[in-house]
Structures are given as structure tokens and as C-alpha cells.
Amino acid sequence: MDGEAKKPHGYTRETATQGVETALRMIEGRWKLIILFHLFGGQVLRFSELERAIPDISQKMLTQQLRQMETDGMVRRTIYPEVPPKVEYSLTEWGQSLCPALDALLTWVGNRPASEP
């Protein structure tokens, strides 16, 4: 089968590679997975709650990561018109749908064979 042959789900080897690379870029980095795991399960957290939950992240980095995840469609930011402003973060339905894929990766890495001598 050549590289352009379509699989039943419509991907070729090349388009599947590109799609997985895109997905990995969206969650790469030190903080995005940690943020995701804090928001999985329908959690709604304020910025300050995320800061306390991830003590090693700077405000600037947390803001940057949340904005990227919002732009990518994984995180929803809700701003309440109060003084001081109240901002809450939660996962979009699409962001929440990443949970089973990450669970599958955990299972996969947990089944890694022991190193051969």
C-alpha cells in the first residue's frame, strides 16, 4: 500500500502524521497538561485558584498558556462584569474530549516492556 492510500477513516499516512503533530503541538510544553488535568471533569477554576494549584508557574506563563489553549479551542474563559473582575476557566466540550486520549496514552506508557539488556 503506498503512502497515499486512504485508510477507512479517511487519513493517509501523511495526513495522519500531520494531524498527530498538530495535536501534540497544542498540548506541548511544561504547563498545558497540568492545566488540563486541573480542569478535567468539569472543574471551573478562577485564575487565582489555578495559580495556587500550580505554584511553580508564573502569572505571565499561566496567562500565556491559558490564552493559547483558549485560542486553540480547549479552554473557555468566562469574564464576569464585577469589580474586581472575576474570570473563570473551564474546558470546552472539545477540550474535555481529550481526557480519554490522555488516559489511553497513560495506559500505553504503563504497558511499556522492560528494557532489554
mmCIF file of C-alpha atoms in Angstrom:
data_model
loop_
_atom_site.group_PDB
_atom_site.id
_atom_site.type_symbol
_atom_site.label_atom_id
_atom_site.label_comp_id
_atom_site.label_asym_id
_atom_site.label_seq_id
_atom_site.Cartn_x
_atom_site.Cartn_y
_atom_site.Cartn_z
ATOM 1 C CA MET A 1 0.000 0.000 0.000
ATOM 2 C CA ASP A 2 1.553 3.324 -0.956
ATOM 3 C CA GLY A 3 1.687 6.392 1.313
ATOM 4 C CA GLU A 4 -1.330 7.970 -0.363
ATOM 5 C CA ALA A 5 -3.688 5.026 0.138
ATOM 6 C CA LYS A 6 -6.627 6.133 2.288
ATOM 7 C CA LYS A 7 -7.446 4.272 5.463
ATOM 8 C CA PRO A 8 -11.118 3.588 6.298
ATOM 9 C CA HIS A 9 -11.244 6.756 8.458
ATOM 10 C CA GLY A 10 -10.030 8.929 5.575
ATOM 11 C CA TYR A 11 -6.421 9.593 6.612
ATOM 12 C CA THR A 12 -3.309 8.804 4.685
ATOM 13 C CA ARG A 13 -0.024 8.169 6.472
ATOM 14 C CA GLU A 14 0.970 11.738 5.714
ATOM 15 C CA THR A 15 -2.247 13.403 6.850
ATOM 16 C CA ALA A 16 -2.332 11.229 9.983
ATOM 17 C CA THR A 17 1.238 12.280 10.760
ATOM 18 C CA GLN A 18 0.369 15.946 10.272
ATOM 19 C CA GLY A 19 -2.741 15.642 12.427
ATOM 20 C CA VAL A 20 -0.913 13.982 15.325
ATOM 21 C CA GLU A 21 1.900 16.535 15.101
ATOM 22 C CA THR A 22 -0.671 19.337 15.290
ATOM 23 C CA ALA A 23 -2.327 17.734 18.316
ATOM 24 C CA LEU A 24 0.997 17.286 20.101
ATOM 25 C CA ARG A 25 1.963 20.921 19.424
ATOM 26 C CA MET A 26 -1.323 22.032 21.006
ATOM 27 C CA ILE A 27 -0.549 20.268 24.296
ATOM 28 C CA GLU A 28 3.243 20.514 24.340
ATOM 29 C CA GLY A 29 5.161 22.378 26.970
ATOM 30 C CA ARG A 30 5.618 22.171 30.685
ATOM 31 C CA TRP A 31 2.270 23.599 31.793
ATOM 32 C CA LYS A 32 -0.574 22.793 29.395
ATOM 33 C CA LEU A 33 -1.061 19.198 30.526
ATOM 34 C CA ILE A 34 -1.009 20.265 34.169
ATOM 35 C CA ILE A 35 -3.646 22.916 33.448
ATOM 36 C CA LEU A 36 -5.746 20.361 31.555
ATOM 37 C CA PHE A 37 -5.624 17.867 34.416
ATOM 38 C CA HIS A 38 -6.780 20.563 36.860
ATOM 39 C CA LEU A 39 -9.742 21.393 34.596
ATOM 40 C CA PHE A 40 -10.804 17.855 33.596
ATOM 41 C CA GLY A 41 -14.100 16.579 34.945
ATOM 42 C CA GLY A 42 -15.987 19.825 34.573
ATOM 43 C CA GLN A 43 -13.849 21.822 37.004
ATOM 44 C CA VAL A 44 -14.332 25.582 36.826
ATOM 45 C CA LEU A 45 -11.438 27.486 38.363
ATOM 46 C CA ARG A 46 -10.608 31.130 38.785
ATOM 47 C CA PHE A 47 -7.189 32.360 37.717
ATOM 48 C CA SER A 48 -6.053 32.630 41.346
ATOM 49 C CA GLU A 49 -7.177 29.044 42.027
ATOM 50 C CA LEU A 50 -5.109 27.802 39.097
ATOM 51 C CA GLU A 51 -2.147 29.819 40.385
ATOM 52 C CA ARG A 52 -2.437 28.176 43.805
ATOM 53 C CA ALA A 53 -2.908 24.720 42.245
ATOM 54 C CA ILE A 54 0.252 25.149 40.132
ATOM 55 C CA PRO A 55 2.618 27.014 42.462
ATOM 56 C CA ASP A 56 5.714 26.863 40.200
ATOM 57 C CA ILE A 57 4.075 28.691 37.270
ATOM 58 C CA SER A 58 4.421 32.459 36.931
ATOM 59 C CA GLN A 59 1.384 34.675 36.347
ATOM 60 C CA LYS A 60 2.747 35.601 32.938
ATOM 61 C CA MET A 61 3.216 31.971 31.890
ATOM 62 C CA LEU A 62 -0.198 30.906 33.223
ATOM 63 C CA THR A 63 -1.835 33.763 31.316
ATOM 64 C CA GLN A 64 0.081 32.869 28.147
ATOM 65 C CA GLN A 65 -0.767 29.162 28.349
ATOM 66 C CA LEU A 66 -4.453 29.794 29.087
ATOM 67 C CA ARG A 67 -4.700 32.237 26.166
ATOM 68 C CA GLN A 68 -3.088 29.739 23.783
ATOM 69 C CA MET A 69 -5.427 26.999 24.981
ATOM 70 C CA GLU A 70 -8.400 29.346 24.583
ATOM 71 C CA THR A 71 -7.288 30.277 21.057
ATOM 72 C CA ASP A 72 -6.928 26.570 20.238
ATOM 73 C CA GLY A 73 -10.481 25.932 21.482
ATOM 74 C CA MET A 74 -9.632 23.772 24.504
ATOM 75 C CA VAL A 75 -10.352 26.278 27.273
ATOM 76 C CA ARG A 76 -13.292 28.599 27.827
ATOM 77 C CA ARG A 77 -12.723 31.885 29.649
ATOM 78 C CA THR A 78 -15.752 33.474 31.292
ATOM 79 C CA ILE A 79 -15.470 37.087 32.462
ATOM 80 C CA TYR A 80 -17.988 38.433 34.964
ATOM 81 C CA PRO A 81 -18.588 42.208 34.980
ATOM 82 C CA GLU A 82 -17.632 42.794 38.602
ATOM 83 C CA VAL A 83 -15.111 44.893 40.436
ATOM 84 C CA PRO A 84 -12.604 43.392 40.801
ATOM 85 C CA PRO A 85 -13.148 41.380 37.616
ATOM 86 C CA LYS A 86 -13.970 37.715 38.120
ATOM 87 C CA VAL A 87 -12.560 35.375 35.453
ATOM 88 C CA GLU A 88 -13.208 31.642 35.398
ATOM 89 C CA TYR A 89 -11.663 28.944 33.249
ATOM 90 C CA SER A 90 -13.137 25.631 32.199
ATOM 91 C CA LEU A 91 -12.650 23.156 29.404
ATOM 92 C CA THR A 92 -14.757 23.316 26.311
ATOM 93 C CA GLU A 93 -16.527 20.116 25.319
ATOM 94 C CA TRP A 94 -13.751 19.566 22.785
ATOM 95 C CA GLY A 95 -11.074 20.156 25.442
ATOM 96 C CA GLN A 96 -12.785 17.686 27.784
ATOM 97 C CA SER A 97 -12.846 15.121 24.962
ATOM 98 C CA LEU A 98 -9.040 14.986 25.203
ATOM 99 C CA CYS A 99 -9.290 13.119 28.535
ATOM 100 C CA PRO A 100 -9.829 9.615 27.041
ATOM 101 C CA ALA A 101 -6.905 10.123 24.642
ATOM 102 C CA LEU A 102 -4.617 11.058 27.530
ATOM 103 C CA ASP A 103 -5.930 8.080 29.521
ATOM 104 C CA ALA A 104 -5.044 5.871 26.540
ATOM 105 C CA LEU A 105 -1.523 7.343 26.493
ATOM 106 C CA LEU A 106 -1.152 6.606 30.222
ATOM 107 C CA THR A 107 -2.236 3.027 29.642
ATOM 108 C CA TRP A 108 0.115 2.721 26.680
ATOM 109 C CA VAL A 109 3.156 4.000 28.585
ATOM 110 C CA GLY A 110 2.212 1.849 31.600
ATOM 111 C CA ASN A 111 2.386 -1.226 29.372
ATOM 112 C CA ARG A 112 5.883 -0.419 28.147
ATOM 113 C CA PRO A 113 8.057 -3.529 28.191
ATOM 114 C CA ALA A 114 11.069 -3.600 30.461
ATOM 115 C CA SER A 115 14.323 -2.600 28.778
ATOM 116 C CA GLU A 116 16.266 -5.389 27.166
ATOM 117 C CA PRO A 117 19.842 -5.839 28.478
#
